[in-house]
Amino acid sequence: MAVSYFLYFAFFGVIVPFLSPALLELGYTKQETGMIVAGLYFINTIMPIVGGRVSDKFLTIDQTIRIGALGMAVFSTLIWWQSSTASVRFLLLLFLMGICRGVMIPMLDALAMHVGGNDAKRFSRVRMAGSIGFVVMVAAMGYLIEAFGIRVFFPTMVGVCLVYLLGTLTILPKEGEHQEASRHPHFWRTLNGSWWVWLFALVCHWVAFSPYHYGFTLFQEEIGIQPQWWGWLWNIGVAAEIFVFLCAGWFFARMSFKTVLLVAFVSSLVRWTLMAVYPVPWVLAVTQLLHGPGFALFYAAALQGITHYCGGVNRASYQGLFSTAVGGFAAVAGSAAAGWLHQRMPFHQVLFWFVPVQILGILVLLINRLQPIGVKETTT
């Protein structure tokens, strides 16, 4: 499971930091780039819940992952073939690859929680391997871009997708026998009011997070950081993420998942505020340390909340709905808004607009108590 995470997030280490610069190199404007990235995230509003429902009804989770990995390998190769210039065919292939990758994270997470016995500490240790894969690939991409230019993005993406496909076909753990969803047919009816309010708080957190994924590399360029350092600054954040994943058991042994989420939300609020007020390289490097609690604690606590709510019933569907709302809807809204604002102002000013969204998420999280399925709702 850990190796599967490593290989998939190596792909993430190519596409997340460097897709925006690659699109700009092809001739897209900043606003168009923001919309394209938002379009990929829009796919993530659909595919996670689709993948979750398909996995619960017809396939095992590992079968869904393998089919998606095959599509990623095929379409990334075709994208490289069409990467000589901006075109409709290029965008179509990019979005088709987005459809295939849209099921990956929620299904990997659902499978990891399944094979790890719903233990947050064990999940965090396994998920840490994905962060290491991201670190390795981002560092490598910094040197590759320095040597060959941003166009190296496309063949590198193909190579990583092919290795990931090989991994899913050989070492990916199996879920086991498919459990018939007919025993739990009313997935949508189990979603009570406390779930939707809790999910709204998570969406606020990720809307405020999305400008970072859209424009952190562009931010570095704006303030004069050289390309060979771009990957290393990304990796400060991921190193902090790895450290926090390692220490996640300490947090969960002493705090409820709601309190851990609150720590994550407040860490991100401090981070975006400092980046907006002090757009200088050393502040950028220091605030990357807050990526650890802002991302790792958020993710581990969110998955613990899902387990607390659903008790393992229709696991893939709940995981898919979480990813649809957070990795999909929230990322679409945040990336599209960031691209639109960035067309009109420097990136540090863009961040000012997302600080109130983070504050709203904190307030909603404080007033809501997530009630498990079948428990009568109460207010705090």
Short mmCIF file of N, CA, C and O in Angstrom, two decimals, residues 29-160:
data_model
loop_
_atom_site.label_atom_id
_atom_site.label_comp_id
_atom_site.label_asym_id
_atom_site.label_seq_id
_atom_site.Cartn_x
_atom_site.Cartn_y
_atom_site.Cartn_z
N THR A 29 -2.99 32.02 -21.27
CA THR A 29 -2.85 33.13 -20.33
C THR A 29 -2.99 32.62 -18.90
O THR A 29 -3.39 31.48 -18.66
N LYS A 30 -2.68 33.50 -17.95
CA LYS A 30 -2.83 33.12 -16.54
C LYS A 30 -4.28 32.78 -16.22
O LYS A 30 -4.57 31.81 -15.52
N GLN A 31 -5.22 33.58 -16.74
CA GLN A 31 -6.63 33.32 -16.47
C GLN A 31 -7.06 32.01 -17.11
O GLN A 31 -7.80 31.22 -16.50
N GLU A 32 -6.61 31.76 -18.36
CA GLU A 32 -6.95 30.50 -19.02
C GLU A 32 -6.34 29.32 -18.28
O GLU A 32 -6.98 28.27 -18.14
N THR A 33 -5.11 29.50 -17.79
CA THR A 33 -4.47 28.44 -17.02
C THR A 33 -5.26 28.12 -15.76
O THR A 33 -5.48 26.96 -15.41
N GLY A 34 -5.71 29.17 -15.07
CA GLY A 34 -6.53 28.97 -13.89
C GLY A 34 -7.81 28.23 -14.21
O GLY A 34 -8.24 27.35 -13.46
N MET A 35 -8.42 28.54 -15.35
CA MET A 35 -9.66 27.88 -15.73
C MET A 35 -9.42 26.41 -16.12
O MET A 35 -10.24 25.54 -15.83
N ILE A 36 -8.28 26.14 -16.77
CA ILE A 36 -7.96 24.76 -17.13
C ILE A 36 -7.74 23.92 -15.88
O ILE A 36 -8.25 22.81 -15.74
N VAL A 37 -6.95 24.47 -14.94
CA VAL A 37 -6.73 23.77 -13.68
C VAL A 37 -8.06 23.57 -12.95
O VAL A 37 -8.33 22.49 -12.40
N ALA A 38 -8.90 24.61 -12.97
CA ALA A 38 -10.21 24.49 -12.35
C ALA A 38 -11.06 23.43 -13.05
O ALA A 38 -11.82 22.70 -12.41
N GLY A 39 -10.92 23.33 -14.38
CA GLY A 39 -11.65 22.30 -15.12
C GLY A 39 -11.24 20.90 -14.70
O GLY A 39 -12.09 20.00 -14.58
N LEU A 40 -9.95 20.71 -14.46
CA LEU A 40 -9.49 19.41 -13.97
C LEU A 40 -10.05 19.12 -12.59
O LEU A 40 -10.44 17.99 -12.28
N TYR A 41 -10.11 20.14 -11.75
CA TYR A 41 -10.70 19.95 -10.43
C TYR A 41 -12.21 19.73 -10.53
O TYR A 41 -12.80 19.03 -9.70
N PHE A 42 -12.85 20.32 -11.55
CA PHE A 42 -14.28 20.09 -11.74
C PHE A 42 -14.55 18.61 -12.02
O PHE A 42 -15.55 18.05 -11.54
N ILE A 43 -13.65 18.01 -12.77
CA ILE A 43 -13.77 16.56 -13.00
C ILE A 43 -13.75 15.82 -11.67
O ILE A 43 -14.45 14.82 -11.47
N ASN A 44 -12.96 16.37 -10.73
CA ASN A 44 -12.89 15.75 -9.40
C ASN A 44 -14.15 15.95 -8.57
O ASN A 44 -14.26 15.38 -7.48
N THR A 45 -15.06 16.79 -9.04
CA THR A 45 -16.35 16.89 -8.36
C THR A 45 -17.28 15.75 -8.77
O THR A 45 -18.29 15.51 -8.12
N ILE A 46 -16.92 15.07 -9.85
CA ILE A 46 -17.78 14.01 -10.40
C ILE A 46 -17.20 12.63 -10.15
O ILE A 46 -17.87 11.73 -9.64
N MET A 47 -15.92 12.46 -10.51
CA MET A 47 -15.34 11.12 -10.54
C MET A 47 -15.18 10.45 -9.17
O MET A 47 -15.36 9.23 -9.08
N PRO A 48 -14.83 11.16 -8.10
CA PRO A 48 -14.69 10.44 -6.83
C PRO A 48 -15.96 9.75 -6.37
O PRO A 48 -15.94 8.58 -5.97
N ILE A 49 -17.09 10.45 -6.43
CA ILE A 49 -18.34 9.82 -6.00
C ILE A 49 -18.78 8.75 -7.00
O ILE A 49 -19.31 7.71 -6.61
N VAL A 50 -18.52 8.98 -8.30
CA VAL A 50 -18.83 7.94 -9.30
C VAL A 50 -17.99 6.70 -9.03
O VAL A 50 -18.50 5.57 -9.00
N GLY A 51 -16.67 6.92 -8.81
CA GLY A 51 -15.80 5.78 -8.53
C GLY A 51 -16.19 5.07 -7.24
O GLY A 51 -16.15 3.84 -7.17
N GLY A 52 -16.59 5.84 -6.23
CA GLY A 52 -17.00 5.23 -4.97
C GLY A 52 -18.25 4.38 -5.11
O GLY A 52 -18.31 3.25 -4.60
N ARG A 53 -19.25 4.90 -5.81
CA ARG A 53 -20.49 4.14 -5.98
C ARG A 53 -20.26 2.90 -6.84
O ARG A 53 -20.81 1.83 -6.58
N VAL A 54 -19.45 3.05 -7.91
CA VAL A 54 -19.14 1.89 -8.75
C VAL A 54 -18.41 0.83 -7.95
O VAL A 54 -18.70 -0.38 -8.06
N SER A 55 -17.44 1.26 -7.11
CA SER A 55 -16.68 0.30 -6.31
C SER A 55 -17.57 -0.41 -5.30
O SER A 55 -17.43 -1.62 -5.08
N ASP A 56 -18.50 0.32 -4.69
CA ASP A 56 -19.39 -0.31 -3.71
C ASP A 56 -20.41 -1.23 -4.35
O ASP A 56 -20.87 -2.20 -3.73
N LYS A 57 -20.79 -0.95 -5.60
CA LYS A 57 -21.87 -1.72 -6.22
C LYS A 57 -21.36 -2.85 -7.13
O LYS A 57 -21.94 -3.93 -7.16
N PHE A 58 -20.27 -2.60 -7.89
CA PHE A 58 -19.91 -3.53 -8.96
C PHE A 58 -18.49 -4.07 -8.89
O PHE A 58 -18.25 -5.21 -9.31
N LEU A 59 -17.53 -3.28 -8.44
CA LEU A 59 -16.13 -3.67 -8.47
C LEU A 59 -15.54 -3.65 -7.06
O LEU A 59 -16.15 -3.12 -6.14
N THR A 60 -14.37 -4.22 -6.91
CA THR A 60 -13.61 -3.98 -5.69
C THR A 60 -12.82 -2.67 -5.87
O THR A 60 -12.63 -2.19 -7.00
N ILE A 61 -12.37 -2.10 -4.77
CA ILE A 61 -11.67 -0.82 -4.83
C ILE A 61 -10.39 -0.95 -5.66
O ILE A 61 -10.06 -0.07 -6.47
N ASP A 62 -9.65 -2.04 -5.49
CA ASP A 62 -8.39 -2.19 -6.22
C ASP A 62 -8.63 -2.33 -7.72
O ASP A 62 -7.81 -1.86 -8.53
N GLN A 63 -9.74 -2.93 -8.13
CA GLN A 63 -10.05 -3.03 -9.56
C GLN A 63 -10.30 -1.63 -10.15
O GLN A 63 -9.85 -1.33 -11.27
N THR A 64 -10.99 -0.78 -9.41
CA THR A 64 -11.23 0.59 -9.87
C THR A 64 -9.92 1.33 -10.05
O THR A 64 -9.71 2.05 -11.03
N ILE A 65 -8.99 1.15 -9.11
CA ILE A 65 -7.69 1.81 -9.19
C ILE A 65 -6.91 1.35 -10.43
O ILE A 65 -6.32 2.16 -11.15
N ARG A 66 -6.93 0.06 -10.70
CA ARG A 66 -6.17 -0.47 -11.84
C ARG A 66 -6.71 0.05 -13.17
O ARG A 66 -5.95 0.39 -14.08
N ILE A 67 -8.02 0.12 -13.29
CA ILE A 67 -8.62 0.64 -14.52
C ILE A 67 -8.24 2.11 -14.71
O ILE A 67 -7.88 2.55 -15.82
N GLY A 68 -8.28 2.91 -13.64
CA GLY A 68 -7.89 4.30 -13.73
C GLY A 68 -6.43 4.48 -14.09
O GLY A 68 -6.07 5.36 -14.87
N ALA A 69 -5.55 3.63 -13.54
CA ALA A 69 -4.12 3.72 -13.84
C ALA A 69 -3.84 3.43 -15.30
O ALA A 69 -2.97 4.07 -15.93
N LEU A 70 -4.57 2.48 -15.88
CA LEU A 70 -4.41 2.18 -17.30
C LEU A 70 -4.78 3.41 -18.15
O LEU A 70 -4.07 3.77 -19.09
N GLY A 71 -5.90 4.05 -17.81
CA GLY A 71 -6.30 5.24 -18.54
C GLY A 71 -5.29 6.37 -18.41
O GLY A 71 -5.00 7.08 -19.39
N MET A 72 -4.72 6.55 -17.22
CA MET A 72 -3.70 7.59 -17.03
C MET A 72 -2.50 7.36 -17.94
O MET A 72 -1.97 8.30 -18.55
N ALA A 73 -2.05 6.12 -18.04
CA ALA A 73 -0.89 5.81 -18.87
C ALA A 73 -1.18 6.08 -20.35
O ALA A 73 -0.35 6.66 -21.07
N VAL A 74 -2.35 5.68 -20.81
CA VAL A 74 -2.71 5.87 -22.22
C VAL A 74 -2.84 7.35 -22.56
O VAL A 74 -2.24 7.85 -23.52
N PHE A 75 -3.60 8.09 -21.76
CA PHE A 75 -3.87 9.48 -22.11
C PHE A 75 -2.67 10.39 -21.88
O PHE A 75 -2.50 11.39 -22.60
N SER A 76 -1.82 10.10 -20.90
CA SER A 76 -0.61 10.91 -20.73
C SER A 76 0.30 10.79 -21.94
O SER A 76 0.93 11.77 -22.36
N THR A 77 0.37 9.58 -22.52
CA THR A 77 1.18 9.39 -23.73
C THR A 77 0.62 10.20 -24.89
O THR A 77 1.37 10.85 -25.64
N LEU A 78 -0.70 10.21 -25.04
CA LEU A 78 -1.31 10.99 -26.11
C LEU A 78 -1.16 12.50 -25.87
O LEU A 78 -1.02 13.27 -26.82
N ILE A 79 -1.18 12.92 -24.62
CA ILE A 79 -0.96 14.33 -24.29
C ILE A 79 0.43 14.76 -24.74
O ILE A 79 0.61 15.84 -25.33
N TRP A 80 1.44 13.95 -24.47
CA TRP A 80 2.80 14.27 -24.90
C TRP A 80 2.85 14.41 -26.43
O TRP A 80 3.49 15.32 -26.96
N TRP A 81 2.16 13.53 -27.13
CA TRP A 81 2.12 13.56 -28.59
C TRP A 81 1.51 14.87 -29.10
O TRP A 81 1.92 15.40 -30.14
N GLN A 82 0.55 15.45 -28.36
CA GLN A 82 -0.14 16.65 -28.79
C GLN A 82 0.40 17.93 -28.12
O GLN A 82 -0.24 18.98 -28.18
N SER A 83 1.58 17.85 -27.50
CA SER A 83 2.07 18.97 -26.68
C SER A 83 2.91 19.99 -27.44
O SER A 83 3.56 20.83 -26.82
N SER A 84 2.89 19.94 -28.76
CA SER A 84 3.69 20.91 -29.52
C SER A 84 3.08 22.31 -29.46
O SER A 84 3.80 23.31 -29.57
N THR A 85 1.77 22.41 -29.28
CA THR A 85 1.11 23.71 -29.22
C THR A 85 -0.24 23.58 -28.52
O THR A 85 -0.77 22.47 -28.39
N ALA A 86 -0.78 24.72 -28.08
CA ALA A 86 -2.11 24.71 -27.47
C ALA A 86 -3.16 24.33 -28.52
O ALA A 86 -3.14 24.83 -29.63
N SER A 87 -4.07 23.42 -28.16
CA SER A 87 -5.10 22.97 -29.10
C SER A 87 -6.26 22.37 -28.34
O SER A 87 -6.15 22.03 -27.16
N VAL A 88 -7.38 22.23 -29.05
CA VAL A 88 -8.56 21.61 -28.46
C VAL A 88 -8.28 20.14 -28.14
O VAL A 88 -8.69 19.61 -27.11
N ARG A 89 -7.55 19.45 -29.04
CA ARG A 89 -7.24 18.05 -28.81
C ARG A 89 -6.38 17.87 -27.57
O ARG A 89 -6.56 16.92 -26.80
N PHE A 90 -5.44 18.79 -27.36
CA PHE A 90 -4.60 18.73 -26.17
C PHE A 90 -5.46 18.82 -24.91
O PHE A 90 -5.29 18.03 -23.97
N LEU A 91 -6.37 19.78 -24.87
CA LEU A 91 -7.23 19.95 -23.70
C LEU A 91 -8.14 18.75 -23.50
O LEU A 91 -8.38 18.32 -22.37
N LEU A 92 -8.68 18.21 -24.59
CA LEU A 92 -9.55 17.04 -24.48
C LEU A 92 -8.81 15.87 -23.85
O LEU A 92 -9.33 15.20 -22.94
N LEU A 93 -7.59 15.61 -24.31
CA LEU A 93 -6.81 14.52 -23.75
C LEU A 93 -6.44 14.79 -22.29
O LEU A 93 -6.45 13.87 -21.46
N LEU A 94 -6.14 16.05 -21.97
CA LEU A 94 -5.82 16.40 -20.59
C LEU A 94 -7.01 16.12 -19.67
O LEU A 94 -6.85 15.58 -18.57
N PHE A 95 -8.21 16.45 -20.14
CA PHE A 95 -9.39 16.22 -19.32
C PHE A 95 -9.74 14.74 -19.24
O PHE A 95 -10.24 14.26 -18.21
N LEU A 96 -9.48 13.98 -20.30
CA LEU A 96 -9.70 12.53 -20.24
C LEU A 96 -8.76 11.88 -19.23
O LEU A 96 -9.16 10.97 -18.48
N MET A 97 -7.51 12.35 -19.19
CA MET A 97 -6.60 11.84 -18.17
C MET A 97 -7.10 12.24 -16.78
O MET A 97 -7.00 11.46 -15.82
N GLY A 98 -7.67 13.46 -16.69
CA GLY A 98 -8.23 13.90 -15.42
C GLY A 98 -9.36 13.01 -14.94
O GLY A 98 -9.51 12.78 -13.74
N ILE A 99 -10.16 12.50 -15.87
CA ILE A 99 -11.24 11.57 -15.50
C ILE A 99 -10.66 10.31 -14.87
O ILE A 99 -11.16 9.81 -13.85
N CYS A 100 -9.57 9.81 -15.45
CA CYS A 100 -8.97 8.57 -14.93
C CYS A 100 -8.31 8.79 -13.58
O CYS A 100 -8.41 7.95 -12.69
N ARG A 101 -7.63 9.93 -13.39
CA ARG A 101 -6.96 10.17 -12.11
C ARG A 101 -7.93 10.64 -11.04
O ARG A 101 -7.61 10.62 -9.86
N GLY A 102 -9.16 11.03 -11.46
CA GLY A 102 -10.11 11.56 -10.50
C GLY A 102 -10.56 10.57 -9.45
O GLY A 102 -11.02 10.97 -8.38
N VAL A 103 -10.42 9.28 -9.73
CA VAL A 103 -10.84 8.26 -8.75
C VAL A 103 -9.70 7.83 -7.85
O VAL A 103 -9.92 7.10 -6.87
N MET A 104 -8.48 8.27 -8.14
CA MET A 104 -7.31 7.65 -7.51
C MET A 104 -7.20 7.91 -6.01
O MET A 104 -7.12 6.96 -5.21
N ILE A 105 -7.16 9.16 -5.61
CA ILE A 105 -6.91 9.46 -4.20
C ILE A 105 -8.00 8.90 -3.29
O ILE A 105 -7.68 8.24 -2.29
N PRO A 106 -9.30 9.12 -3.59
CA PRO A 106 -10.29 8.54 -2.67
C PRO A 106 -10.26 7.02 -2.62
O PRO A 106 -10.46 6.43 -1.56
N MET A 107 -9.97 6.37 -3.75
CA MET A 107 -9.93 4.91 -3.73
C MET A 107 -8.67 4.39 -3.02
O MET A 107 -8.72 3.40 -2.29
N LEU A 108 -7.53 5.06 -3.23
CA LEU A 108 -6.33 4.67 -2.48
C LEU A 108 -6.55 4.85 -0.98
O LEU A 108 -6.16 4.00 -0.17
N ASP A 109 -7.18 5.97 -0.60
CA ASP A 109 -7.43 6.22 0.82
C ASP A 109 -8.41 5.19 1.40
O ASP A 109 -8.22 4.70 2.52
N ALA A 110 -9.45 4.88 0.65
CA ALA A 110 -10.42 3.90 1.13
C ALA A 110 -9.77 2.53 1.29
O ALA A 110 -10.01 1.81 2.27
N LEU A 111 -8.91 2.16 0.32
CA LEU A 111 -8.23 0.87 0.40
C LEU A 111 -7.24 0.86 1.57
O LEU A 111 -7.12 -0.14 2.29
N ALA A 112 -6.54 1.99 1.78
CA ALA A 112 -5.57 2.06 2.88
C ALA A 112 -6.26 1.95 4.23
O ALA A 112 -5.77 1.27 5.13
N MET A 113 -7.40 2.63 4.39
CA MET A 113 -8.14 2.52 5.65
C MET A 113 -8.65 1.09 5.85
O MET A 113 -8.68 0.58 6.97
N HIS A 114 -9.05 0.44 4.75
CA HIS A 114 -9.56 -0.93 4.83
C HIS A 114 -8.46 -1.89 5.27
O HIS A 114 -8.65 -2.68 6.22
N VAL A 115 -7.30 -1.84 4.62
CA VAL A 115 -6.23 -2.79 4.95
C VAL A 115 -5.55 -2.42 6.26
O VAL A 115 -4.89 -3.26 6.89
N GLY A 116 -5.71 -1.16 6.72
CA GLY A 116 -5.10 -0.71 7.97
C GLY A 116 -6.01 -0.79 9.17
O GLY A 116 -5.65 -0.30 10.24
N GLY A 117 -7.20 -1.37 9.01
CA GLY A 117 -8.10 -1.55 10.13
C GLY A 117 -8.65 -0.27 10.71
O GLY A 117 -8.93 -0.19 11.91
N ASN A 118 -8.81 0.78 9.87
CA ASN A 118 -9.39 2.07 10.30
C ASN A 118 -8.59 2.77 11.39
O ASN A 118 -9.12 3.58 12.14
N ASP A 119 -7.30 2.49 11.45
CA ASP A 119 -6.45 3.09 12.47
C ASP A 119 -5.78 4.34 11.89
O ASP A 119 -5.04 4.23 10.90
N ALA A 120 -6.02 5.51 12.50
CA ALA A 120 -5.48 6.77 11.96
C ALA A 120 -3.96 6.78 11.97
O ALA A 120 -3.32 7.32 11.05
N LYS A 121 -3.34 6.21 13.00
CA LYS A 121 -1.88 6.18 13.07
C LYS A 121 -1.30 5.33 11.95
O LYS A 121 -0.35 5.74 11.27
N ARG A 122 -1.87 4.16 11.74
CA ARG A 122 -1.37 3.28 10.67
C ARG A 122 -1.60 3.91 9.31
O ARG A 122 -0.73 3.83 8.43
N PHE A 123 -2.77 4.51 9.12
CA PHE A 123 -3.02 5.19 7.85
C PHE A 123 -1.99 6.28 7.61
O PHE A 123 -1.47 6.42 6.50
N SER A 124 -1.69 7.08 8.63
CA SER A 124 -0.76 8.20 8.47
C SER A 124 0.62 7.70 8.07
O SER A 124 1.29 8.31 7.23
N ARG A 125 1.07 6.59 8.67
CA ARG A 125 2.38 6.04 8.32
C ARG A 125 2.41 5.57 6.87
O ARG A 125 3.41 5.77 6.17
N VAL A 126 1.34 4.94 6.42
CA VAL A 126 1.29 4.47 5.04
C VAL A 126 1.18 5.65 4.07
O VAL A 126 1.89 5.72 3.05
N ARG A 127 0.32 6.61 4.41
CA ARG A 127 0.11 7.77 3.55
C ARG A 127 1.37 8.62 3.43
O ARG A 127 1.58 9.31 2.42
N MET A 128 2.24 8.57 4.43
CA MET A 128 3.50 9.30 4.40
C MET A 128 4.35 8.91 3.20
O MET A 128 5.10 9.73 2.65
N ALA A 129 4.24 7.67 2.74
CA ALA A 129 5.01 7.22 1.58
C ALA A 129 4.64 8.03 0.34
O ALA A 129 5.49 8.28 -0.53
N GLY A 130 3.37 8.46 0.25
CA GLY A 130 2.98 9.32 -0.85
C GLY A 130 3.69 10.66 -0.80
O GLY A 130 4.12 11.20 -1.83
N SER A 131 3.84 11.21 0.40
CA SER A 131 4.55 12.48 0.55
C SER A 131 6.01 12.34 0.13
O SER A 131 6.58 13.24 -0.49
N ILE A 132 6.62 11.19 0.46
CA ILE A 132 8.00 10.96 0.07
C ILE A 132 8.11 10.88 -1.46
O ILE A 132 9.03 11.44 -2.06
N GLY A 133 7.15 10.21 -2.09
CA GLY A 133 7.15 10.15 -3.55
C GLY A 133 7.04 11.53 -4.17
O GLY A 133 7.72 11.84 -5.17
N PHE A 134 6.21 12.38 -3.58
CA PHE A 134 6.06 13.75 -4.06
C PHE A 134 7.39 14.50 -3.92
O PHE A 134 7.82 15.19 -4.85
N VAL A 135 8.05 14.38 -2.76
CA VAL A 135 9.32 15.06 -2.51
C VAL A 135 10.36 14.66 -3.55
O VAL A 135 11.04 15.51 -4.15
N VAL A 136 10.50 13.37 -3.77
CA VAL A 136 11.51 12.87 -4.70
C VAL A 136 11.27 13.42 -6.10
O VAL A 136 12.19 13.89 -6.79
N MET A 137 10.01 13.41 -6.53
CA MET A 137 9.72 13.83 -7.90
C MET A 137 9.83 15.34 -8.08
O MET A 137 10.33 15.81 -9.11
N VAL A 138 9.41 16.10 -7.09
CA VAL A 138 9.51 17.56 -7.20
C VAL A 138 10.97 17.98 -7.26
O VAL A 138 11.36 18.84 -8.06
N ALA A 139 11.82 17.38 -6.41
CA ALA A 139 13.24 17.71 -6.45
C ALA A 139 13.84 17.36 -7.80
O ALA A 139 14.61 18.14 -8.38
N ALA A 140 13.49 16.17 -8.33
CA ALA A 140 14.01 15.76 -9.63
C ALA A 140 13.54 16.70 -10.73
O ALA A 140 14.32 17.07 -11.63
N MET A 141 12.28 17.13 -10.67
CA MET A 141 11.75 18.02 -11.70
C MET A 141 12.46 19.37 -11.69
O MET A 141 12.65 19.99 -12.75
N GLY A 142 12.83 19.88 -10.52
CA GLY A 142 13.56 21.14 -10.48
C GLY A 142 14.84 21.08 -11.29
O GLY A 142 15.14 21.98 -12.08
N TYR A 143 15.59 19.99 -11.14
CA TYR A 143 16.83 19.83 -11.89
C TYR A 143 16.56 19.58 -13.38
O TYR A 143 17.28 20.07 -14.25
N LEU A 144 15.53 18.78 -13.68
CA LEU A 144 15.21 18.49 -15.08
C LEU A 144 14.79 19.75 -15.82
O LEU A 144 15.20 19.97 -16.98
N ILE A 145 13.98 20.58 -15.17
CA ILE A 145 13.55 21.82 -15.82
C ILE A 145 14.72 22.77 -16.02
O ILE A 145 14.84 23.44 -17.06
N GLU A 146 15.61 22.82 -15.04
CA GLU A 146 16.81 23.66 -15.17
C GLU A 146 17.66 23.22 -16.36
O GLU A 146 18.23 24.04 -17.08
N ALA A 147 17.73 21.90 -16.58
CA ALA A 147 18.59 21.35 -17.64
C ALA A 147 17.91 21.36 -19.01
O ALA A 147 18.57 21.64 -20.03
N PHE A 148 16.61 21.06 -19.06
CA PHE A 148 15.96 20.83 -20.35
C PHE A 148 14.79 21.77 -20.64
O PHE A 148 14.21 21.72 -21.73
N GLY A 149 14.40 22.59 -19.66
CA GLY A 149 13.26 23.47 -19.87
C GLY A 149 11.96 22.83 -19.43
O GLY A 149 11.90 21.62 -19.15
N ILE A 150 10.91 23.63 -19.39
CA ILE A 150 9.63 23.18 -18.86
C ILE A 150 9.00 22.08 -19.71
O ILE A 150 8.17 21.31 -19.23
N ARG A 151 9.42 21.96 -20.99
CA ARG A 151 8.82 20.94 -21.85
C ARG A 151 9.14 19.52 -21.40
O ARG A 151 8.49 18.57 -21.83
N VAL A 152 10.12 19.37 -20.52
CA VAL A 152 10.42 18.04 -19.98
C VAL A 152 9.27 17.52 -19.14
O VAL A 152 9.20 16.32 -18.83
N PHE A 153 8.35 18.42 -18.78
CA PHE A 153 7.15 18.03 -18.02
C PHE A 153 6.42 16.87 -18.68
O PHE A 153 6.00 15.92 -18.00
N PHE A 154 6.27 16.90 -20.00
CA PHE A 154 5.41 15.93 -20.69
C PHE A 154 6.01 14.52 -20.72
O PHE A 154 5.32 13.56 -20.33
N PRO A 155 7.26 14.32 -21.16
CA PRO A 155 7.79 12.94 -21.12
C PRO A 155 7.95 12.40 -19.71
O PRO A 155 7.79 11.20 -19.48
N THR A 156 8.25 13.29 -18.75
CA THR A 156 8.37 12.83 -17.37
C THR A 156 7.04 12.34 -16.85
O THR A 156 6.95 11.30 -16.17
N MET A 157 5.95 13.06 -17.17
CA MET A 157 4.62 12.64 -16.76
C MET A 157 4.28 11.25 -17.32
O MET A 157 3.74 10.40 -16.60
N VAL A 158 4.63 11.02 -18.58
CA VAL A 158 4.37 9.72 -19.20
C VAL A 158 5.12 8.61 -18.47
O VAL A 158 4.55 7.56 -18.14
N GLY A 159 6.41 8.84 -18.21
CA GLY A 159 7.21 7.83 -17.54
C GLY A 159 6.66 7.46 -16.17
O GLY A 159 6.59 6.28 -15.81
N VAL A 160 6.27 8.46 -15.41
CA VAL A 160 5.74 8.20 -14.06
C VAL A 160 4.42 7.44 -14.14
O VAL A 160 4.17 6.53 -13.35
#
